[in-house]
mmCIF file of C-alpha atoms in Angstrom:
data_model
loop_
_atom_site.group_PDB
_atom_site.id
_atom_site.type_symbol
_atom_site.label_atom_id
_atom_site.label_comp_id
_atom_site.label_asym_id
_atom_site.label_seq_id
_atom_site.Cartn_x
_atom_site.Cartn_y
_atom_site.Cartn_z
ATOM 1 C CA UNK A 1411 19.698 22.897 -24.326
ATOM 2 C CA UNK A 1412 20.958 20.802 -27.151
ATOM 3 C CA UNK A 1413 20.728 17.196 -27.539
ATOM 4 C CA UNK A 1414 24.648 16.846 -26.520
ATOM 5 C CA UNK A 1415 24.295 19.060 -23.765
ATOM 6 C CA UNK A 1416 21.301 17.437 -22.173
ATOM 7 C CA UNK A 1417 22.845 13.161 -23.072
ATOM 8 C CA UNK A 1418 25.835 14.205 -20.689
ATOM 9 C CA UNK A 1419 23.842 16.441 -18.347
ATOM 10 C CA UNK A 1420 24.607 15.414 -14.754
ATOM 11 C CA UNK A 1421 23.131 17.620 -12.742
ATOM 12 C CA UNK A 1422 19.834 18.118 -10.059
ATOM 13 C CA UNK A 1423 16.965 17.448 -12.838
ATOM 14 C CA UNK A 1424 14.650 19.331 -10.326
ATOM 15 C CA UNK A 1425 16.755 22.761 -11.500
ATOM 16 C CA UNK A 1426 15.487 22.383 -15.055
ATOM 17 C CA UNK A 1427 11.855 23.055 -16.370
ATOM 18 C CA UNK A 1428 9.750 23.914 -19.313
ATOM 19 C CA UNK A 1429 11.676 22.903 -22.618
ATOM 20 C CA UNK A 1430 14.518 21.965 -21.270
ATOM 21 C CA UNK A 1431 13.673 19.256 -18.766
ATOM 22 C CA UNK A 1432 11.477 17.571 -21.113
ATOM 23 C CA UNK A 1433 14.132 17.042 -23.627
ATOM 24 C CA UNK A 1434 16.766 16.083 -20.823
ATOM 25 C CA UNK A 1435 13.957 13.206 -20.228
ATOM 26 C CA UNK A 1436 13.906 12.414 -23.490
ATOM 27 C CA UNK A 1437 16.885 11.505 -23.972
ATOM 28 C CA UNK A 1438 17.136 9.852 -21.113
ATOM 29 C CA UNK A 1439 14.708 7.694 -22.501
ATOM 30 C CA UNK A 1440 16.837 7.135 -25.487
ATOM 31 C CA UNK A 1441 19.842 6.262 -23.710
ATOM 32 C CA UNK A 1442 18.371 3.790 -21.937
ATOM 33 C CA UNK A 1443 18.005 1.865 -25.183
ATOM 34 C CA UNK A 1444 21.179 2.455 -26.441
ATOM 35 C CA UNK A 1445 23.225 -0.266 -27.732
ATOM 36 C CA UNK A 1446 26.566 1.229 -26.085
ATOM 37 C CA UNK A 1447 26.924 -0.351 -22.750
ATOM 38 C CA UNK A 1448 28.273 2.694 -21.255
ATOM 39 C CA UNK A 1449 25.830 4.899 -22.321
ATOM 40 C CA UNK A 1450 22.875 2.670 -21.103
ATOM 41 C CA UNK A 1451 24.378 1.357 -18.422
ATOM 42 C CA UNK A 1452 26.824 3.030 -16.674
ATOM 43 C CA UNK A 1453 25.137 6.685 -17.355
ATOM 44 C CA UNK A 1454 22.134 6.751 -18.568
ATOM 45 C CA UNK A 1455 20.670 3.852 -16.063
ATOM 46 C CA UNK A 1456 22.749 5.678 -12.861
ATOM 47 C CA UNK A 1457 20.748 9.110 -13.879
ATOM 48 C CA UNK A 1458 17.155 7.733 -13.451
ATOM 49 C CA UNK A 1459 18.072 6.148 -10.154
ATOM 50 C CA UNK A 1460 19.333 9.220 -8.883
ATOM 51 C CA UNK A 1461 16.457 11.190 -10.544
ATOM 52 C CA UNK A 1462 13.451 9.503 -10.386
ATOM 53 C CA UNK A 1463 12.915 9.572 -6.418
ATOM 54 C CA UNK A 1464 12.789 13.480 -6.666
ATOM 55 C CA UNK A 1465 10.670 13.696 -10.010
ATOM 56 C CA UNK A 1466 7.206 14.560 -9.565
ATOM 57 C CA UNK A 1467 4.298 12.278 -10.221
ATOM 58 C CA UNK A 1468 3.672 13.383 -13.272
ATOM 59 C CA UNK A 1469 7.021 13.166 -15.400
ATOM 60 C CA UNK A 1470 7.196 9.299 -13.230
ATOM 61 C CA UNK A 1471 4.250 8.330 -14.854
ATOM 62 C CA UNK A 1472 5.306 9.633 -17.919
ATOM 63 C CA UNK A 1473 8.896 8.004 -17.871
ATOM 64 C CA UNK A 1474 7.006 4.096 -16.636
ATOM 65 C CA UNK A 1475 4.737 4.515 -19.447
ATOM 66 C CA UNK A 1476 7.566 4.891 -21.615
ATOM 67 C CA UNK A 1477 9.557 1.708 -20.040
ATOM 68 C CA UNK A 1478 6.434 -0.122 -20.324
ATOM 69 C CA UNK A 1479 6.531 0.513 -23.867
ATOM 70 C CA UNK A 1480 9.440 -0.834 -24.550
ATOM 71 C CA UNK A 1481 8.401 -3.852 -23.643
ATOM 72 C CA UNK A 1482 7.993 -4.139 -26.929
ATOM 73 C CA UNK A 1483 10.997 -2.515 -28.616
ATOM 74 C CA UNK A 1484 12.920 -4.455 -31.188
ATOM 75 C CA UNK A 1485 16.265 -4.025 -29.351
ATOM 76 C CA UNK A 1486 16.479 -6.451 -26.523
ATOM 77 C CA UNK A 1487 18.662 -4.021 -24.427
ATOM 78 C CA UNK A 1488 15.461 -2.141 -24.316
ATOM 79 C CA UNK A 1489 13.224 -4.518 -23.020
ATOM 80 C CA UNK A 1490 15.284 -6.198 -20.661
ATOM 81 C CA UNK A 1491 16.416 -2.506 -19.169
ATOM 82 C CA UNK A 1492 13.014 -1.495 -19.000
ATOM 83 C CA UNK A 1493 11.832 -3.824 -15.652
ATOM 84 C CA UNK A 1494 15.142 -2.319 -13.920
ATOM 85 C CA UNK A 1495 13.930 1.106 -14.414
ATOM 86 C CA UNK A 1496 10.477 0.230 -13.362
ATOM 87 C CA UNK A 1497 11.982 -1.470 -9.957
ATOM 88 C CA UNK A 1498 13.124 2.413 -9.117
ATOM 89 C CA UNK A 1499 9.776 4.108 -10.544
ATOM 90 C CA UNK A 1500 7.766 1.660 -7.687
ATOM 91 C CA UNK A 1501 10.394 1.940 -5.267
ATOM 92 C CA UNK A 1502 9.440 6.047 -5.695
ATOM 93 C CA UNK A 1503 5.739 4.512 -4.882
ATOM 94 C CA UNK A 1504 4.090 4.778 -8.253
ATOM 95 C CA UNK A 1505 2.556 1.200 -9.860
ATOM 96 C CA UNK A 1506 0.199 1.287 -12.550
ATOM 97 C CA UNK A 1507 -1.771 -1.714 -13.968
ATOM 98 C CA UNK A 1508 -1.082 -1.437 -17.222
ATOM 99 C CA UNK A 1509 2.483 -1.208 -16.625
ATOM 100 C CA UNK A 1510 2.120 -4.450 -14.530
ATOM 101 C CA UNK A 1511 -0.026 -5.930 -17.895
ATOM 102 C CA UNK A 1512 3.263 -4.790 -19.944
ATOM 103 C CA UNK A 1513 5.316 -6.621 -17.721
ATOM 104 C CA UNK A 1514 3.625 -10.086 -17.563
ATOM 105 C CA UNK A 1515 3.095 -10.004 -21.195
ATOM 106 C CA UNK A 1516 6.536 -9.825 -21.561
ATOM 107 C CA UNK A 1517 8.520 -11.545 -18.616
ATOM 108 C CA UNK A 1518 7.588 -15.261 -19.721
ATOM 109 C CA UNK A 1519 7.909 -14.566 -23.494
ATOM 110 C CA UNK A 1520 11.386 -12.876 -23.657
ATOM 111 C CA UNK A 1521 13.612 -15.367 -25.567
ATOM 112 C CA UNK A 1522 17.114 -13.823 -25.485
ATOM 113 C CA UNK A 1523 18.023 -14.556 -21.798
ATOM 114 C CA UNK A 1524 21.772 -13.259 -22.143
ATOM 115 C CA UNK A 1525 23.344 -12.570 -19.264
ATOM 116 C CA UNK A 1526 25.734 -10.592 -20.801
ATOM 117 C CA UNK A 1527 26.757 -10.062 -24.623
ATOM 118 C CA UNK A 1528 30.440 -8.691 -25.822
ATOM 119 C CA UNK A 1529 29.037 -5.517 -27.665
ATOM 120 C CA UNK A 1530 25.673 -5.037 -25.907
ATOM 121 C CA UNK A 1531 27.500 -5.747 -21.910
ATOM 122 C CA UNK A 1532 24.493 -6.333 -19.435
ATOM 123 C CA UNK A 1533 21.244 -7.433 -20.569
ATOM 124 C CA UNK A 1534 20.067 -9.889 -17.581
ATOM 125 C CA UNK A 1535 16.313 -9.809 -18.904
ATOM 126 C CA UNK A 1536 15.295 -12.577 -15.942
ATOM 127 C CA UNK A 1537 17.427 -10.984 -13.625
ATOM 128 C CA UNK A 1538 15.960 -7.330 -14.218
ATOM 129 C CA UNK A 1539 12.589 -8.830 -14.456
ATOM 130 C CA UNK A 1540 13.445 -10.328 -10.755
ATOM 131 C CA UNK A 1541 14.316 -7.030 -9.171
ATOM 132 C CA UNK A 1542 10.493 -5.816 -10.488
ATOM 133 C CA UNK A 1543 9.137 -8.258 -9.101
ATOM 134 C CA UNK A 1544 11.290 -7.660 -6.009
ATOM 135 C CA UNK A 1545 10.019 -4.155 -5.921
ATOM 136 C CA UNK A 1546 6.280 -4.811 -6.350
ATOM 137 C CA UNK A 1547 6.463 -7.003 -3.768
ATOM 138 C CA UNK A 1548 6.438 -4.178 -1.731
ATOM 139 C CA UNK A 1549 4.232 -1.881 -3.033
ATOM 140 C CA UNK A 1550 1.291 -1.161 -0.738
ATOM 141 C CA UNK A 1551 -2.000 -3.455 -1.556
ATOM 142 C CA UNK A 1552 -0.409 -5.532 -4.158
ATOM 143 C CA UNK A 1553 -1.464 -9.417 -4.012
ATOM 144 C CA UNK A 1554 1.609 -11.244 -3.983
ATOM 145 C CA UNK A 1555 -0.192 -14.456 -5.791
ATOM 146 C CA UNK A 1556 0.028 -12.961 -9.367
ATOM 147 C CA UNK A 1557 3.533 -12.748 -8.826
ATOM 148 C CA UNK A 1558 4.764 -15.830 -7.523
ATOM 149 C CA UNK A 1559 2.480 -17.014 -10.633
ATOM 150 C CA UNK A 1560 4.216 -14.811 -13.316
ATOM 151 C CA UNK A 1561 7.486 -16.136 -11.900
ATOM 152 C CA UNK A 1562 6.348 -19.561 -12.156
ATOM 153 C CA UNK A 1563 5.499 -18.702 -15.638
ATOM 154 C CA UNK A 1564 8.807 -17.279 -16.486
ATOM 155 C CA UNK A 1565 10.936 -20.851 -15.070
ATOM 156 C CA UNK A 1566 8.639 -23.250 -17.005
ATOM 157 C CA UNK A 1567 8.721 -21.454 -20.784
ATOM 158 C CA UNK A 1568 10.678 -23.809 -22.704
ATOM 159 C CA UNK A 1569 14.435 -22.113 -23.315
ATOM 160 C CA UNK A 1570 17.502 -23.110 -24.611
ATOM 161 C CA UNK A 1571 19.209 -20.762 -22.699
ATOM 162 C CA UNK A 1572 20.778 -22.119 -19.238
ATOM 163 C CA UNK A 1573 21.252 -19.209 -16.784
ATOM 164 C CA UNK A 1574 24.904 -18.555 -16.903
ATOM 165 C CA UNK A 1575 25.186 -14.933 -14.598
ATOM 166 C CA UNK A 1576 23.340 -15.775 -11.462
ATOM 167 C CA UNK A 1577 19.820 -14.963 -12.988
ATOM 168 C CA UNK A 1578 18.746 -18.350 -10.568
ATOM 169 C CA UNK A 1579 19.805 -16.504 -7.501
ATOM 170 C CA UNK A 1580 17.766 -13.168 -8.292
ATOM 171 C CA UNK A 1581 15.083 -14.857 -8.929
ATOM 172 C CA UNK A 1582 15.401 -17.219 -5.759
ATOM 173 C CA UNK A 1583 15.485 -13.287 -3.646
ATOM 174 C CA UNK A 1584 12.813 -12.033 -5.292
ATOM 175 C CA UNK A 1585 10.824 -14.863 -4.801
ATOM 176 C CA UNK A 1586 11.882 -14.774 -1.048
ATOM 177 C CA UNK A 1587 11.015 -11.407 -0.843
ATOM 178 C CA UNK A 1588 7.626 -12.056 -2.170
ATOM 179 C CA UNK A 1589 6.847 -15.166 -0.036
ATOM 180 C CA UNK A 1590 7.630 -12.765 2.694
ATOM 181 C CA UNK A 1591 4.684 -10.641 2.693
ATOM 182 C CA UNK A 1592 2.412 -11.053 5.517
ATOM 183 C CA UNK A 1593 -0.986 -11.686 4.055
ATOM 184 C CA UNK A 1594 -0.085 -14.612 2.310
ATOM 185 C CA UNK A 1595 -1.715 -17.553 3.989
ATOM 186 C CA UNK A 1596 0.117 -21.219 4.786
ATOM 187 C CA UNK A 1597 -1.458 -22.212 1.739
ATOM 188 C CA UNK A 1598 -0.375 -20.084 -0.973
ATOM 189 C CA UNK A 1599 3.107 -20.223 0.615
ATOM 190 C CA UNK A 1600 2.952 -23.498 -1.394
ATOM 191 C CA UNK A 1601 0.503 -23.906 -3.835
ATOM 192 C CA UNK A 1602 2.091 -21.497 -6.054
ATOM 193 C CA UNK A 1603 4.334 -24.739 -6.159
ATOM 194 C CA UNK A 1604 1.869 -26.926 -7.846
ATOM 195 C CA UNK A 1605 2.745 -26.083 -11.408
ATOM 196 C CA UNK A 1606 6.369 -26.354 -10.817
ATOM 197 C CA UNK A 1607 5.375 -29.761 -9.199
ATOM 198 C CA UNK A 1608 3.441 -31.301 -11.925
ATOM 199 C CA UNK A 1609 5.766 -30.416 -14.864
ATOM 200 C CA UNK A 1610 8.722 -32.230 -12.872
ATOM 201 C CA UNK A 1611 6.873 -35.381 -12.151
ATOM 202 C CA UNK A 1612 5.943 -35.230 -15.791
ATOM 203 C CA UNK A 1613 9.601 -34.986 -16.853
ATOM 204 C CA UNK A 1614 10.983 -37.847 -19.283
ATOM 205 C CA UNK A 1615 14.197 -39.645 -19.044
ATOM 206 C CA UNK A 1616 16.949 -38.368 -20.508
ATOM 207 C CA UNK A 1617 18.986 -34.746 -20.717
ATOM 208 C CA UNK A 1618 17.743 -32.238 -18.355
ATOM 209 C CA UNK A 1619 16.080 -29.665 -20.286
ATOM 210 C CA UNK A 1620 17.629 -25.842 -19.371
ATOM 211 C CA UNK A 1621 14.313 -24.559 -18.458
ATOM 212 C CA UNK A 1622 14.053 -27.696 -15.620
ATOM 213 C CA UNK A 1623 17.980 -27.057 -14.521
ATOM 214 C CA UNK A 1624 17.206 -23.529 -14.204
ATOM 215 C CA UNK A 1625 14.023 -24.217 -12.389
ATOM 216 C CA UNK A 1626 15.757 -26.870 -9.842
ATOM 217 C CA UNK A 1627 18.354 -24.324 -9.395
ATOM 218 C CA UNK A 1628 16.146 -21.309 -8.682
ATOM 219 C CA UNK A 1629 13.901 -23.023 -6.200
ATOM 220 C CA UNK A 1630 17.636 -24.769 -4.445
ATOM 221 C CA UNK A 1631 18.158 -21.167 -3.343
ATOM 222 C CA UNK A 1632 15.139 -20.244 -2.389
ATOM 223 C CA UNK A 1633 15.239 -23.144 0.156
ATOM 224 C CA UNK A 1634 18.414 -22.256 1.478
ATOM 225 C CA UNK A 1635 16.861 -18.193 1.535
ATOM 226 C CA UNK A 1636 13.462 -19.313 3.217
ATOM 227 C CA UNK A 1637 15.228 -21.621 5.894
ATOM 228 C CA UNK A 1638 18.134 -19.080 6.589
ATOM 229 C CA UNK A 1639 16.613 -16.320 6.073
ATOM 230 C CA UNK A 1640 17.641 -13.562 3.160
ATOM 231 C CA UNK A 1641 18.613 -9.775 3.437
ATOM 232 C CA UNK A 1642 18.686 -6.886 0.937
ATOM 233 C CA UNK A 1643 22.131 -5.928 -0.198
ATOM 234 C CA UNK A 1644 22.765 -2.094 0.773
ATOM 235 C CA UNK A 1645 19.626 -1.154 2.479
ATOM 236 C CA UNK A 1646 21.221 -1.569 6.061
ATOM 237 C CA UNK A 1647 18.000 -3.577 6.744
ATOM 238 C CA UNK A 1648 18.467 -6.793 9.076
ATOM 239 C CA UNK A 1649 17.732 -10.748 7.790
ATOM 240 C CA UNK A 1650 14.273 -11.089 6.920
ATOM 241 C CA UNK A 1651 12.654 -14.119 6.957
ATOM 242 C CA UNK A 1652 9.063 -15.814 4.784
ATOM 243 C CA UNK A 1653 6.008 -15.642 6.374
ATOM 244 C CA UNK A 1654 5.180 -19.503 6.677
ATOM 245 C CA UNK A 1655 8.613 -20.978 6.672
ATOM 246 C CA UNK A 1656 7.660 -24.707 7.493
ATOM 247 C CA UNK A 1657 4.689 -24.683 4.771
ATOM 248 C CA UNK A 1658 7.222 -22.927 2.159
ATOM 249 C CA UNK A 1659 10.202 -25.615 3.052
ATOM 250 C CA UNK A 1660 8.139 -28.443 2.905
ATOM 251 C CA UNK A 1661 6.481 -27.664 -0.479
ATOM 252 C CA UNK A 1662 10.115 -26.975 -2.210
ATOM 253 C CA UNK A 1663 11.512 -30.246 -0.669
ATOM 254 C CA UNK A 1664 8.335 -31.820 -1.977
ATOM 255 C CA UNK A 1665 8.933 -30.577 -4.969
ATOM 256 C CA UNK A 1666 12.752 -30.663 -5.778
ATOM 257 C CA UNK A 1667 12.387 -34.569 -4.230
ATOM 258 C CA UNK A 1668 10.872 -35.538 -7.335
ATOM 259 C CA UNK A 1669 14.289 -34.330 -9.504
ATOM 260 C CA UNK A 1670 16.159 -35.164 -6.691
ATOM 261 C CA UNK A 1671 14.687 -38.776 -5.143
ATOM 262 C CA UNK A 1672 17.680 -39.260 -3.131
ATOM 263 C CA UNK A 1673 17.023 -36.118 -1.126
ATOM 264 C CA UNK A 1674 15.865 -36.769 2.583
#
């Protein structure tokens, strides 16, 4: 199969083997990094959704270590696809730790926080890197601290950048996804709060930096999630709810009081 047969190949990848499947996943990989929004986005990215719940173990291992690698990639359509493709890979039930080490590396030290661009369309870095942690949230075993801490990590860097596409309200449901597994105690349900806490009583007069207005933002959601309750777009599921609502409401009024003092 040649390299223009297998970038618009469509088909069941479970029919191909040998040769021929490895260079369909190849350039699978490649597309995924490709500058044209079309080819990243709107093909490439719809093929490993639909393919990676029937690949085997071993070619989904092989395809996260890839996306953990580009992590790292110059182009930032690469790294900010690469969590996306990840969410699917652990929603198939693989998670590896050093794709998780990838991941945290990068999350909180990815400066272009586009939205979207006019050539490149859809890059959504925070946004993607939401939906991972959505989707680890789930995975069996995994201890939801580290990643209410990496997103904690990811609000406070210093940007420039203020969220423009809604990247406040993915985090916000990822974060209420996260809050809602059930071994979390009353207590981490809000000290994962504290650093959020410190750096806004900490805050100086004047202009609100972006990183703070995106912060406020993101945790203004997640109070209205947490006390209404949040669902999952698509998945037919019913409204879910946090494990220790009243300890999780009290710590985000706590908090968002100090930017807010005329709050109740």
């Amino acid at each position: 199969m040649d390299t223009s047969a297998s970038r618009t190949y469509v088909g069941d990848i479970g029919t191909l083997s040998g040769a021929a499947r490895t260079e369909v996943l190849d350039t699978l990989v490649e597309d995924l990094r490709s500058p044209d929004p079309v080819v990243r986005d709107e093909q490439a990215y719809v093929r490993a959704a639909r393919w990676i719940p029937v690949l085997d173990a071993a070619d989904r291992h092989w395809l996260g270590d890839r996306m953990a690698a580009s992590f790292t990639d110059p182009a930032v359509q690469a790294r900010a696809f690469a969590p996306l493709v990840l969410a699917r890979i652990v929603e198939a039930g693989d998670w590896r730790p050093r794709w998780w080490s990838a991941f945290a590396d990068w999350y909180p030290a990815e400066t272009d926080l586009r939205g979207h661009d006019p050539a490149l369309g859809w890059l959504h870095a925070v946004a993607h890197g939401a939906d991972l942690l959505a989707a680890v949230s789930h995975h069996p075993g995994q201890d939801p601290v580290p990643l209410l801490e990496l997103a904690v990590a990811r609000l406070l860097t210093p940007t420039g950048h203020l969220f423009d596409a809604q990247e406040d309200d993915r985090l916000a449901h990822a974060l209420a996804q996260i809050l809602s597994n059930p071994g979390l105690t009353a207590a981490q349900s809000a000290r994962w709060l504290d650093p959020v806490f410190e750096a806004f009583r900490t805050g100086e007069p004047g202009p609100v930096p972006a990183w703070a207005s995106n912060t406020m933002r993101t945790l203004r959601m997640l109070y209205v999630l947490t006390d209404r309750g949040f669902c999952t777009k698509d998945t037919g599921a019913g409204i879910r709810t946090v494990t220790h609502r009243t300890s999780a409401l009290d710590a985000l009024a706590g908090t968002l009081a100090i930017v807010a003092p005329y709050s109740a």
